[in-house]
PDB file of C-alpha atoms and ligand atoms in Angstrom:
ATOM      1  CA  UNK B  25       0.012  -0.016  -0.001  1.00  0.00           C
ATOM      2  CA  UNK B  26       1.237   3.508  -0.696  1.00  0.00           C
ATOM      3  CA  UNK B  27       1.789   5.666   2.362  1.00  0.00           C
ATOM      4  CA  UNK B  28      -1.487   7.386   3.343  1.00  0.00           C
ATOM      5  CA  UNK B  29      -1.425  11.169   2.794  1.00  0.00           C
ATOM      6  CA  UNK B  30      -0.659  12.926   6.050  1.00  0.00           C
ATOM      7  CA  UNK B  31       1.120   9.985   7.743  1.00  0.00           C
ATOM      8  CA  UNK B  32       3.831  11.196  10.110  1.00  0.00           C
ATOM      9  CA  UNK B  33       7.340  11.391   8.674  1.00  0.00           C
ATOM     10  CA  UNK B  34       8.919  12.163  12.043  1.00  0.00           C
ATOM     11  CA  UNK B  35       7.576   8.789  13.221  1.00  0.00           C
ATOM     12  CA  UNK B  36       9.612   7.155  10.431  1.00  0.00           C
ATOM     13  CA  UNK B  37      12.715   9.185  11.342  1.00  0.00           C
ATOM     14  CA  UNK B  38      12.727   8.125  14.996  1.00  0.00           C
ATOM     15  CA  UNK B  39      11.998   4.523  14.034  1.00  0.00           C
ATOM     16  CA  UNK B  40      15.003   4.682  11.695  1.00  0.00           C
ATOM     17  CA  UNK B  41      17.044   6.012  14.624  1.00  0.00           C
ATOM     18  CA  UNK B  42      16.110   2.993  16.739  1.00  0.00           C
ATOM     19  CA  UNK B  43      16.913   0.644  13.867  1.00  0.00           C
ATOM     20  CA  UNK B  44      20.346   2.275  13.474  1.00  0.00           C
ATOM     21  CA  UNK B  45      21.006   1.906  17.223  1.00  0.00           C
ATOM     22  CA  UNK B  46      19.773  -1.710  17.594  1.00  0.00           C
ATOM     23  CA  UNK B  47      22.678  -4.004  18.459  1.00  0.00           C
ATOM     24  CA  UNK B  48      25.203  -1.166  18.034  1.00  0.00           C
ATOM     25  CA  UNK B  49      24.555   1.307  20.882  1.00  0.00           C
ATOM     26  CA  UNK B  50      24.352   0.216  24.536  1.00  0.00           C
ATOM     27  CA  UNK B  51      23.658  -3.471  23.716  1.00  0.00           C
ATOM     28  CA  UNK B  52      22.279  -5.193  26.789  1.00  0.00           C
ATOM     29  CA  UNK B  53      20.414  -2.005  27.784  1.00  0.00           C
ATOM     30  CA  UNK B  54      18.845  -0.945  24.506  1.00  0.00           C
ATOM     31  CA  UNK B  55      17.245  -3.181  21.890  1.00  0.00           C
ATOM     32  CA  UNK B  56      14.596  -2.605  19.259  1.00  0.00           C
ATOM     33  CA  UNK B  57      14.582  -5.597  16.928  1.00  0.00           C
ATOM     34  CA  UNK B  58      11.166  -4.588  15.565  1.00  0.00           C
ATOM     35  CA  UNK B  59      12.130  -1.129  14.271  1.00  0.00           C
ATOM     36  CA  UNK B  60      13.711  -2.386  11.043  1.00  0.00           C
ATOM     37  CA  UNK B  61      10.620  -4.516  10.263  1.00  0.00           C
ATOM     38  CA  UNK B  62       8.396  -1.436  10.422  1.00  0.00           C
ATOM     39  CA  UNK B  63      10.390   0.427   7.760  1.00  0.00           C
ATOM     40  CA  UNK B  64       9.873   0.383   3.976  1.00  0.00           C
ATOM     41  CA  UNK B  65      12.622  -0.426   1.463  1.00  0.00           C
ATOM     42  CA  UNK B  66      14.232   2.977   0.928  1.00  0.00           C
ATOM     43  CA  UNK B  67      13.978   3.783   4.629  1.00  0.00           C
ATOM     44  CA  UNK B  68      15.752   0.518   5.499  1.00  0.00           C
ATOM     45  CA  UNK B  69      18.476   1.174   2.933  1.00  0.00           C
ATOM     46  CA  UNK B  70      19.247   4.498   4.632  1.00  0.00           C
ATOM     47  CA  UNK B  71      19.448   2.689   7.975  1.00  0.00           C
ATOM     48  CA  UNK B  72      21.850   0.099   6.569  1.00  0.00           C
ATOM     49  CA  UNK B  73      24.122   2.883   5.312  1.00  0.00           C
ATOM     50  CA  UNK B  74      24.153   4.517   8.736  1.00  0.00           C
ATOM     51  CA  UNK B  75      24.815   1.194  10.469  1.00  0.00           C
ATOM     52  CA  UNK B  76      28.121   0.788   8.607  1.00  0.00           C
ATOM     53  CA  UNK B  77      29.525   3.479  10.908  1.00  0.00           C
ATOM     54  CA  UNK B  78      31.496   4.918   7.953  1.00  0.00           C
ATOM     55  CA  UNK B  79      30.423   8.321   6.614  1.00  0.00           C
ATOM     56  CA  UNK B  80      29.651   7.930   2.900  1.00  0.00           C
ATOM     57  CA  UNK B  81      31.070  10.216   0.180  1.00  0.00           C
ATOM     58  CA  UNK B  82      28.787  12.880  -1.280  1.00  0.00           C
ATOM     59  CA  UNK B  83      27.053  15.735   0.512  1.00  0.00           C
ATOM     60  CA  UNK B  84      23.543  14.356   0.303  1.00  0.00           C
ATOM     61  CA  UNK B  85      24.453  10.863   1.567  1.00  0.00           C
ATOM     62  CA  UNK B  86      26.626  12.373   4.273  1.00  0.00           C
ATOM     63  CA  UNK B  87      23.813  14.609   5.568  1.00  0.00           C
ATOM     64  CA  UNK B  88      21.491  11.632   5.735  1.00  0.00           C
ATOM     65  CA  UNK B  89      24.121   9.530   7.552  1.00  0.00           C
ATOM     66  CA  UNK B  90      24.859  12.233  10.147  1.00  0.00           C
ATOM     67  CA  UNK B  91      21.161  12.902  10.725  1.00  0.00           C
ATOM     68  CA  UNK B  92      20.321   9.218  11.355  1.00  0.00           C
ATOM     69  CA  UNK B  93      23.407   8.771  13.550  1.00  0.00           C
ATOM     70  CA  UNK B  94      22.333  11.739  15.717  1.00  0.00           C
ATOM     71  CA  UNK B  95      18.748  10.515  15.984  1.00  0.00           C
ATOM     72  CA  UNK B  96      19.985   7.031  16.977  1.00  0.00           C
ATOM     73  CA  UNK B  97      21.969   8.507  19.864  1.00  0.00           C
ATOM     74  CA  UNK B  98      18.923  10.376  21.115  1.00  0.00           C
ATOM     75  CA  UNK B  99      16.617   7.380  20.832  1.00  0.00           C
ATOM     76  CA  UNK B 100      18.692   5.141  23.098  1.00  0.00           C
ATOM     77  CA  UNK B 101      18.339   6.998  26.441  1.00  0.00           C
ATOM     78  CA  UNK B 102      14.772   7.994  25.623  1.00  0.00           C
ATOM     79  CA  UNK B 103      13.675   4.445  24.848  1.00  0.00           C
ATOM     80  CA  UNK B 104      15.500   2.838  27.773  1.00  0.00           C
ATOM     81  CA  UNK B 105      14.158   5.382  30.291  1.00  0.00           C
ATOM     82  CA  UNK B 106      10.590   4.858  29.080  1.00  0.00           C
ATOM     83  CA  UNK B 107      10.881   1.047  28.961  1.00  0.00           C
ATOM     84  CA  UNK B 108      12.257   1.092  32.522  1.00  0.00           C
ATOM     85  CA  UNK B 109       9.372   3.267  33.733  1.00  0.00           C
ATOM     86  CA  UNK B 110       6.828   0.922  32.109  1.00  0.00           C
ATOM     87  CA  UNK B 111       8.451  -2.185  33.632  1.00  0.00           C
ATOM     88  CA  UNK B 112       8.598  -0.607  37.097  1.00  0.00           C
ATOM     89  CA  UNK B 113       4.813  -0.021  37.154  1.00  0.00           C
ATOM     90  CA  UNK B 114       3.206  -3.121  35.613  1.00  0.00           C
ATOM     91  CA  UNK B 115      -0.370  -2.002  35.115  1.00  0.00           C
ATOM     92  CA  UNK B 116      -2.991  -4.035  33.206  1.00  0.00           C
ATOM     93  CA  UNK B 117      -3.409  -1.357  30.536  1.00  0.00           C
ATOM     94  CA  UNK B 118      -0.851   0.576  28.481  1.00  0.00           C
ATOM     95  CA  UNK B 119      -1.918   3.492  26.306  1.00  0.00           C
ATOM     96  CA  UNK B 120       0.622   4.801  23.818  1.00  0.00           C
ATOM     97  CA  UNK B 121      -0.331   8.338  22.717  1.00  0.00           C
ATOM     98  CA  UNK B 122       0.926   9.361  19.259  1.00  0.00           C
ATOM     99  CA  UNK B 123       2.339   5.837  18.903  1.00  0.00           C
ATOM    100  CA  UNK B 124       3.888   6.339  15.468  1.00  0.00           C
ATOM    101  CA  UNK B 125       6.091   3.312  14.729  1.00  0.00           C
ATOM    102  CA  UNK B 126       6.525   2.415  18.404  1.00  0.00           C
ATOM    103  CA  UNK B 127       7.451  -1.283  18.548  1.00  0.00           C
ATOM    104  CA  UNK B 128       6.712  -2.008  22.225  1.00  0.00           C
ATOM    105  CA  UNK B 129       3.567  -4.082  21.569  1.00  0.00           C
ATOM    106  CA  UNK B 130       5.729  -6.355  19.375  1.00  0.00           C
ATOM    107  CA  UNK B 131       8.976  -6.439  21.377  1.00  0.00           C
ATOM    108  CA  UNK B 132       8.287  -6.171  25.126  1.00  0.00           C
ATOM    109  CA  UNK B 133       7.606  -9.631  26.548  1.00  0.00           C
ATOM    110  CA  UNK B 134       6.554  -7.945  29.815  1.00  0.00           C
ATOM    111  CA  UNK B 135       3.363  -6.843  28.023  1.00  0.00           C
ATOM    112  CA  UNK B 136       2.139 -10.392  27.443  1.00  0.00           C
ATOM    113  CA  UNK B 137      -0.774  -9.877  29.850  1.00  0.00           C
ATOM    114  CA  UNK B 138      -1.323  -6.195  29.196  1.00  0.00           C
ATOM    115  CA  UNK B 139      -3.968  -4.603  26.959  1.00  0.00           C
ATOM    116  CA  UNK B 140      -2.121  -2.120  24.751  1.00  0.00           C
ATOM    117  CA  UNK B 141      -3.991   0.758  23.114  1.00  0.00           C
ATOM    118  CA  UNK B 142      -2.199   2.482  20.297  1.00  0.00           C
ATOM    119  CA  UNK B 143      -3.562   6.018  19.850  1.00  0.00           C
ATOM    120  CA  UNK B 144      -2.423   8.056  16.884  1.00  0.00           C
ATOM    121  CA  UNK B 145      -3.499  10.496  14.233  1.00  0.00           C
ATOM    122  CA  UNK B 146      -5.739   8.495  11.811  1.00  0.00           C
ATOM    123  CA  UNK B 147      -3.358   8.872   8.816  1.00  0.00           C
ATOM    124  CA  UNK B 148      -0.295   7.816  10.816  1.00  0.00           C
ATOM    125  CA  UNK B 149      -2.166   4.872  12.304  1.00  0.00           C
ATOM    126  CA  UNK B 150      -3.360   3.614   8.907  1.00  0.00           C
ATOM    127  CA  UNK B 151       0.256   3.719   7.735  1.00  0.00           C
ATOM    128  CA  UNK B 152       1.433   1.796  10.834  1.00  0.00           C
ATOM    129  CA  UNK B 153      -1.250  -0.856  10.425  1.00  0.00           C
ATOM    130  CA  UNK B 154      -0.135  -1.455   6.873  1.00  0.00           C
ATOM    131  CA  UNK B 155       3.534  -1.658   7.908  1.00  0.00           C
ATOM    132  CA  UNK B 156       2.809  -4.004  10.823  1.00  0.00           C
ATOM    133  CA  UNK B 157       0.340  -6.276   8.993  1.00  0.00           C
ATOM    134  CA  UNK B 158       2.695  -9.262   8.967  1.00  0.00           C
ATOM    135  CA  UNK B 159       4.072  -8.818  12.501  1.00  0.00           C
ATOM    136  CA  UNK B 160       2.737 -10.746  15.506  1.00  0.00           C
ATOM    137  CA  UNK B 161       2.266  -8.618  18.670  1.00  0.00           C
ATOM    138  CA  UNK B 162       3.536 -10.052  21.985  1.00  0.00           C
ATOM    139  CA  UNK B 163       1.138  -7.825  23.947  1.00  0.00           C
ATOM    140  CA  UNK B 164      -1.888  -9.567  25.562  1.00  0.00           C
ATOM    141  CA  UNK B 165      -4.149  -7.486  23.311  1.00  0.00           C
ATOM    142  CA  UNK B 166      -3.504  -4.717  20.798  1.00  0.00           C
ATOM    143  CA  UNK B 167      -6.250  -2.182  20.168  1.00  0.00           C
ATOM    144  CA  UNK B 168      -6.060   0.521  17.517  1.00  0.00           C
ATOM    145  CA  UNK B 169      -7.576   3.900  18.428  1.00  0.00           C
ATOM    146  CA  UNK B 170      -7.427   6.543  15.687  1.00  0.00           C
ATOM    147  CA  UNK B 171      -7.555   9.959  17.373  1.00  0.00           C
ATOM    148  CA  UNK B 172      -6.455  13.460  16.447  1.00  0.00           C
ATOM    149  CA  UNK B 173      -5.391  14.751  19.846  1.00  0.00           C
ATOM    150  CA  UNK B 174      -5.975  18.321  18.676  1.00  0.00           C
ATOM    151  CA  UNK B 175      -9.640  17.657  17.894  1.00  0.00           C
ATOM    152  CA  UNK B 176     -11.119  14.347  19.023  1.00  0.00           C
ATOM    153  CA  UNK B 177     -12.308  13.368  22.509  1.00  0.00           C
ATOM    154  CA  UNK B 178      -9.717  10.887  23.794  1.00  0.00           C
ATOM    155  CA  UNK B 179     -11.705   9.321  26.647  1.00  0.00           C
ATOM    156  CA  UNK B 180     -14.716   8.243  24.569  1.00  0.00           C
ATOM    157  CA  UNK B 181     -12.489   6.851  21.766  1.00  0.00           C
ATOM    158  CA  UNK B 182     -10.543   4.791  24.296  1.00  0.00           C
ATOM    159  CA  UNK B 183     -13.743   3.695  26.060  1.00  0.00           C
ATOM    160  CA  UNK B 184     -15.219   2.517  22.757  1.00  0.00           C
ATOM    161  CA  UNK B 185     -12.052   0.458  22.183  1.00  0.00           C
ATOM    162  CA  UNK B 186     -12.455  -1.265  25.586  1.00  0.00           C
ATOM    163  CA  UNK B 187     -10.293   0.823  27.885  1.00  0.00           C
ATOM    164  CA  UNK B 188     -11.397   0.476  31.540  1.00  0.00           C
ATOM    165  CA  UNK B 189     -11.234   3.777  33.417  1.00  0.00           C
ATOM    166  CA  UNK B 190     -11.550   1.936  36.763  1.00  0.00           C
ATOM    167  CA  UNK B 191      -8.317  -0.022  36.214  1.00  0.00           C
ATOM    168  CA  UNK B 192      -4.868   1.531  36.475  1.00  0.00           C
ATOM    169  CA  UNK B 193      -3.230   2.555  33.194  1.00  0.00           C
ATOM    170  CA  UNK B 194       0.343   3.315  32.213  1.00  0.00           C
ATOM    171  CA  UNK B 195       0.498   6.025  29.561  1.00  0.00           C
ATOM    172  CA  UNK B 196       3.391   6.689  27.184  1.00  0.00           C
ATOM    173  CA  UNK B 197       3.493  10.092  25.472  1.00  0.00           C
ATOM    174  CA  UNK B 198       6.780  10.033  23.621  1.00  0.00           C
ATOM    175  CA  UNK B 199       7.933  12.538  21.049  1.00  0.00           C
ATOM    176  CA  UNK B 200       4.447  14.011  20.569  1.00  0.00           C
ATOM    177  CA  UNK B 201       4.218  17.026  22.898  1.00  0.00           C
ATOM    178  CA  UNK B 202       6.436  19.212  20.624  1.00  0.00           C
ATOM    179  CA  UNK B 203       3.888  18.837  17.811  1.00  0.00           C
ATOM    180  CA  UNK B 204       0.932  20.029  19.918  1.00  0.00           C
ATOM    181  CA  UNK B 205       0.191  23.621  20.969  1.00  0.00           C
ATOM    182  CA  UNK B 206       0.137  24.493  24.661  1.00  0.00           C
ATOM    183  CA  UNK B 207      -3.690  24.378  24.895  1.00  0.00           C
ATOM    184  CA  UNK B 208      -3.676  21.016  23.077  1.00  0.00           C
ATOM    185  CA  UNK B 209      -1.124  19.660  25.532  1.00  0.00           C
ATOM    186  CA  UNK B 210      -3.170  20.932  28.498  1.00  0.00           C
ATOM    187  CA  UNK B 211      -6.377  19.444  27.088  1.00  0.00           C
ATOM    188  CA  UNK B 212      -4.665  16.082  26.532  1.00  0.00           C
ATOM    189  CA  UNK B 213      -3.299  16.029  30.093  1.00  0.00           C
ATOM    190  CA  UNK B 214      -6.839  16.699  31.352  1.00  0.00           C
ATOM    191  CA  UNK B 215      -8.327  13.957  29.170  1.00  0.00           C
ATOM    192  CA  UNK B 216      -5.676  11.488  30.295  1.00  0.00           C
ATOM    193  CA  UNK B 217      -6.322  12.368  33.963  1.00  0.00           C
ATOM    194  CA  UNK B 218     -10.068  11.812  33.527  1.00  0.00           C
ATOM    195  CA  UNK B 219      -9.530   8.174  32.568  1.00  0.00           C
ATOM    196  CA  UNK B 220      -6.687   7.365  34.970  1.00  0.00           C
ATOM    197  CA  UNK B 221      -7.549   5.277  38.046  1.00  0.00           C
ATOM    198  CA  UNK B 222      -5.343   5.455  41.173  1.00  0.00           C
ATOM    199  CA  UNK B 223      -2.036   3.675  40.523  1.00  0.00           C
ATOM    200  CA  UNK B 224      -1.777   5.043  36.972  1.00  0.00           C
ATOM    201  CA  UNK B 225       1.504   6.290  35.602  1.00  0.00           C
ATOM    202  CA  UNK B 226       2.142   8.895  32.889  1.00  0.00           C
ATOM    203  CA  UNK B 227       5.512   8.912  31.103  1.00  0.00           C
ATOM    204  CA  UNK B 228       6.095  12.042  29.020  1.00  0.00           C
ATOM    205  CA  UNK B 229       8.967  12.763  26.679  1.00  0.00           C
ATOM    206  CA  UNK B 230       9.080  16.460  25.787  1.00  0.00           C
ATOM    207  CA  UNK B 231      11.448  19.240  24.721  1.00  0.00           C
ATOM    208  CA  UNK B 232      12.586  22.034  26.992  1.00  0.00           C
ATOM    209  CA  UNK B 233      12.968  25.507  25.417  1.00  0.00           C
ATOM    210  CA  UNK B 234      16.380  26.087  23.789  1.00  0.00           C
ATOM    211  CA  UNK B 235      17.455  28.678  21.280  1.00  0.00           C
ATOM    212  CA  UNK B 236      20.446  26.523  20.316  1.00  0.00           C
ATOM    213  CA  UNK B 237      18.212  23.521  19.640  1.00  0.00           C
ATOM    214  CA  UNK B 238      15.768  25.675  17.603  1.00  0.00           C
ATOM    215  CA  UNK B 239      18.677  26.996  15.510  1.00  0.00           C
ATOM    216  CA  UNK B 240      19.932  23.420  15.095  1.00  0.00           C
ATOM    217  CA  UNK B 241      16.556  22.327  13.746  1.00  0.00           C
ATOM    218  CA  UNK B 242      16.647  25.221  11.275  1.00  0.00           C
ATOM    219  CA  UNK B 243      20.061  24.110  10.097  1.00  0.00           C
ATOM    220  CA  UNK B 244      18.852  20.539   9.756  1.00  0.00           C
ATOM    221  CA  UNK B 245      15.959  21.695   7.563  1.00  0.00           C
ATOM    222  CA  UNK B 246      18.265  23.737   5.335  1.00  0.00           C
ATOM    223  CA  UNK B 247      20.559  20.706   5.054  1.00  0.00           C
ATOM    224  CA  UNK B 248      17.585  18.514   4.080  1.00  0.00           C
ATOM    225  CA  UNK B 249      16.681  20.987   1.334  1.00  0.00           C
ATOM    226  CA  UNK B 250      20.283  21.212   0.120  1.00  0.00           C
ATOM    227  CA  UNK B 251      20.578  17.428   0.028  1.00  0.00           C
ATOM    228  CA  UNK B 252      17.311  17.271  -2.009  1.00  0.00           C
ATOM    229  CA  UNK B 253      15.850  14.847   0.520  1.00  0.00           C
ATOM    230  CA  UNK B 254      12.309  15.186   1.908  1.00  0.00           C
ATOM    231  CA  UNK B 255      12.325  17.202   5.129  1.00  0.00           C
ATOM    232  CA  UNK B 256      10.569  15.029   7.778  1.00  0.00           C
ATOM    233  CA  UNK B 257       9.593  18.144   9.707  1.00  0.00           C
ATOM    234  CA  UNK B 258       8.074  20.044   6.755  1.00  0.00           C
ATOM    235  CA  UNK B 259       4.510  19.056   7.659  1.00  0.00           C
ATOM    236  CA  UNK B 260       5.122  18.643  11.399  1.00  0.00           C
ATOM    237  CA  UNK B 261       6.246  21.973  12.872  1.00  0.00           C
ATOM    238  CA  UNK B 262       7.282  22.207  16.488  1.00  0.00           C
ATOM    239  CA  UNK B 263       4.516  23.907  18.465  1.00  0.00           C
ATOM    240  CA  UNK B 264       5.447  23.776  22.125  1.00  0.00           C
ATOM    241  CA  UNK B 265       8.396  23.403  24.485  1.00  0.00           C
ATOM    242  CA  UNK B 266       8.069  23.191  28.276  1.00  0.00           C
ATOM    243  CA  UNK B 267      10.308  23.971  31.199  1.00  0.00           C
ATOM    244  CA  UNK B 268      10.297  21.113  33.720  1.00  0.00           C
ATOM    245  CA  UNK B 269       8.577  23.361  36.271  1.00  0.00           C
ATOM    246  CA  UNK B 270       5.827  24.404  33.873  1.00  0.00           C
ATOM    247  CA  UNK B 271       5.089  20.794  32.922  1.00  0.00           C
ATOM    248  CA  UNK B 272       5.223  19.747  36.592  1.00  0.00           C
ATOM    249  CA  UNK B 273       2.636  22.441  37.430  1.00  0.00           C
ATOM    250  CA  UNK B 274       0.384  21.380  34.579  1.00  0.00           C
ATOM    251  CA  UNK B 275       0.534  17.738  35.673  1.00  0.00           C
ATOM    252  CA  UNK B 276       0.036  18.621  39.346  1.00  0.00           C
ATOM    253  CA  UNK B 277      -3.122  20.594  38.515  1.00  0.00           C
ATOM    254  CA  UNK B 278      -4.581  17.360  37.097  1.00  0.00           C
ATOM    255  CA  UNK B 279      -3.563  15.206  40.055  1.00  0.00           C
ATOM    256  CA  UNK B 280      -0.214  13.832  38.830  1.00  0.00           C
ATOM    257  CA  UNK B 281       2.821  13.810  41.075  1.00  0.00           C
ATOM    258  CA  UNK B 282       6.130  13.944  39.225  1.00  0.00           C
ATOM    259  CA  UNK B 283       8.510  11.263  40.560  1.00  0.00           C
ATOM    260  CA  UNK B 284      11.369  11.930  38.143  1.00  0.00           C
ATOM    261  CA  UNK B 285      12.278  14.385  35.382  1.00  0.00           C
ATOM    262  CA  UNK B 286      15.631  13.942  33.621  1.00  0.00           C
ATOM    263  CA  UNK B 287      17.257  15.276  30.483  1.00  0.00           C
ATOM    264  CA  UNK B 288      18.365  12.701  27.924  1.00  0.00           C
ATOM    265  CA  UNK B 289      22.026  13.644  28.235  1.00  0.00           C
ATOM    266  CA  UNK B 290      21.965  12.710  31.941  1.00  0.00           C
ATOM    267  CA  UNK B 291      20.059   9.511  31.113  1.00  0.00           C
ATOM    268  CA  UNK B 292      22.585   8.689  28.353  1.00  0.00           C
ATOM    269  CA  UNK B 293      25.479   9.119  30.769  1.00  0.00           C
ATOM    270  CA  UNK B 294      23.811   6.830  33.321  1.00  0.00           C
ATOM    271  CA  UNK B 295      23.167   4.013  30.794  1.00  0.00           C
ATOM    272  CA  UNK B 296      25.925   4.551  29.455  1.00  0.00           C
ATOM    273  CA  UNK B 297      25.504   5.383  25.750  1.00  0.00           C
ATOM    274  CA  UNK B 298      27.309   7.884  23.518  1.00  0.00           C
ATOM    275  CA  UNK B 299      26.229  11.512  23.394  1.00  0.00           C
ATOM    276  CA  UNK B 300      28.141  13.176  20.607  1.00  0.00           C
ATOM    277  CA  UNK B 301      25.201  15.530  20.000  1.00  0.00           C
ATOM    278  CA  UNK B 302      24.718  17.074  23.444  1.00  0.00           C
ATOM    279  CA  UNK B 303      22.360  19.893  22.376  1.00  0.00           C
ATOM    280  CA  UNK B 304      19.606  17.622  21.090  1.00  0.00           C
ATOM    281  CA  UNK B 305      20.020  15.185  23.999  1.00  0.00           C
ATOM    282  CA  UNK B 306      20.203  17.878  26.689  1.00  0.00           C
ATOM    283  CA  UNK B 307      16.907  19.443  25.634  1.00  0.00           C
ATOM    284  CA  UNK B 308      14.903  16.251  25.377  1.00  0.00           C
ATOM    285  CA  UNK B 309      13.496  15.151  28.731  1.00  0.00           C
ATOM    286  CA  UNK B 310      11.552  12.272  30.231  1.00  0.00           C
ATOM    287  CA  UNK B 311       9.121  12.877  33.080  1.00  0.00           C
ATOM    288  CA  UNK B 312       7.515  10.064  35.072  1.00  0.00           C
ATOM    289  CA  UNK B 313       4.379  11.066  37.003  1.00  0.00           C
ATOM    290  CA  UNK B 314       2.154   8.927  39.179  1.00  0.00           C
ATOM    291  CA  UNK B 315      -1.394   9.097  40.446  1.00  0.00           C
ATOM    292  CA  UNK B 316      -2.497   7.787  43.831  1.00  0.00           C
ATOM    293  CA  UNK B 317      -1.285   4.663  45.533  1.00  0.00           C
ATOM    294  CA  UNK B 318      -0.209   1.717  43.399  1.00  0.00           C
ATOM    295  CA  UNK B 319      -1.012  -1.892  44.204  1.00  0.00           C
ATOM    296  CA  UNK B 320       0.649  -4.838  42.506  1.00  0.00           C
ATOM    297  CA  UNK B 321      -1.810  -6.922  40.543  1.00  0.00           C
ATOM    298  CA  UNK B 322      -2.954 -10.068  42.431  1.00  0.00           C
TER     299      UNK B 322
HETATM  300  C1  SAM K 418       7.978  11.965  16.320  1.00  0.00           C
HETATM  301  S1  SAM K 418       6.602  10.931  16.101  1.00  0.00           S
HETATM  302  C2  SAM K 418       6.753   9.952  17.594  1.00  0.00           C
HETATM  303  C3  SAM K 418       6.191   8.583  17.429  1.00  0.00           C
HETATM  304  C4  SAM K 418       6.380   7.628  18.616  1.00  0.00           C
HETATM  305  N1  SAM K 418       5.757   8.109  19.809  1.00  0.00           N
HETATM  306  C5  SAM K 418       7.857   7.394  18.836  1.00  0.00           C
HETATM  307  O1  SAM K 418       8.417   8.000  19.751  1.00  0.00           O
HETATM  308  O2  SAM K 418       8.433   6.606  18.097  1.00  0.00           O
HETATM  309  C6  SAM K 418       5.219  11.983  16.430  1.00  0.00           C
HETATM  310  C7  SAM K 418       3.895  11.226  16.522  1.00  0.00           C
HETATM  311  O3  SAM K 418       2.897  12.131  17.008  1.00  0.00           O
HETATM  312  C8  SAM K 418       1.715  11.926  16.307  1.00  0.00           C
HETATM  313  N2  SAM K 418       0.896  13.146  16.393  1.00  0.00           N
HETATM  314  C9  SAM K 418       1.302  14.405  16.127  1.00  0.00           C
HETATM  315  N3  SAM K 418       0.229  15.235  16.240  1.00  0.00           N
HETATM  316  C10 SAM K 418      -0.835  14.455  16.607  1.00  0.00           C
HETATM  317  C11 SAM K 418      -2.192  14.721  16.879  1.00  0.00           C
HETATM  318  N4  SAM K 418      -2.719  15.960  16.784  1.00  0.00           N
HETATM  319  N5  SAM K 418      -2.998  13.673  17.200  1.00  0.00           N
HETATM  320  C12 SAM K 418      -2.488  12.422  17.302  1.00  0.00           C
HETATM  321  N6  SAM K 418      -1.220  12.110  17.045  1.00  0.00           N
HETATM  322  C13 SAM K 418      -0.403  13.126  16.702  1.00  0.00           C
HETATM  323  C14 SAM K 418       2.156  11.622  14.877  1.00  0.00           C
HETATM  324  O4  SAM K 418       1.137  10.986  14.149  1.00  0.00           O
HETATM  325  C15 SAM K 418       3.367  10.729  15.161  1.00  0.00           C
HETATM  326  O5  SAM K 418       2.994   9.394  15.237  1.00  0.00           O
END
């Protein structure tokens, strides 16, 4: 099937980053064996070139190589931190907001008795379903919930798909906040809170404000144009960045207590994994927030 119009290109880029990193960066801590299977032919070829570890000749190929290498470095601490937070709070339901080409439902054995709900923009989700058609999930159940977080009511869509508001839920919101405006982020936090029973956990990956990072993104876009390659961010502009305190306040207002909030550079140094691109890793952050007392499942 051809890619549906409007499907996320940044979802492909971060999936490529995980495929580049798999088996090469922090092995034993990071693994995403599913990422490569979710990519199409030309996307895989670019990953293979980056996995050689040797910069190719030619400006265009070199720009692509450096871009994927940098994304791979960022994906490792982000993925490991989120996986750890999910494992540490084994709830019966996992909702992945803006799932893109997230491979957790296919790669995390710990989800074998968990109902996983993949929420994404309808065009991105149609693309994912086509890419994943031949893959067997390891999750207890996998439910598809097409939702535009900027427009559609989240709670009723999840409820119609079988989500139980009375049971604790772990939520992953990874790499999506930057593409939503501040009011859209606030509305999503409210909607998530409304269907989160005590014991729920919300894991948010977001960007903190940074002039240097904004300039870096501008440079990356110019490079993409110069290399005559499609710019993954052309249709997905960044809309919001959050200081840790501002996000903490927003979450607290909806009943979430932040238990950790770390930048990806710190997380990379703890893992350890390389961080040759400190600006992009320093400004990405992972927050873990909890709601009420948690009880282990009987
Ligand atoms: C950079 S990708 C991240 C994908 C995935 N979470 C990951 O980390 O691999 C951004 C994702 O946000 C989703 N997204 C952006 N705006 C959205 C919206 N208004 N409603 C639902 N999903 C949205 C896109 O469809 C895409 O899947």
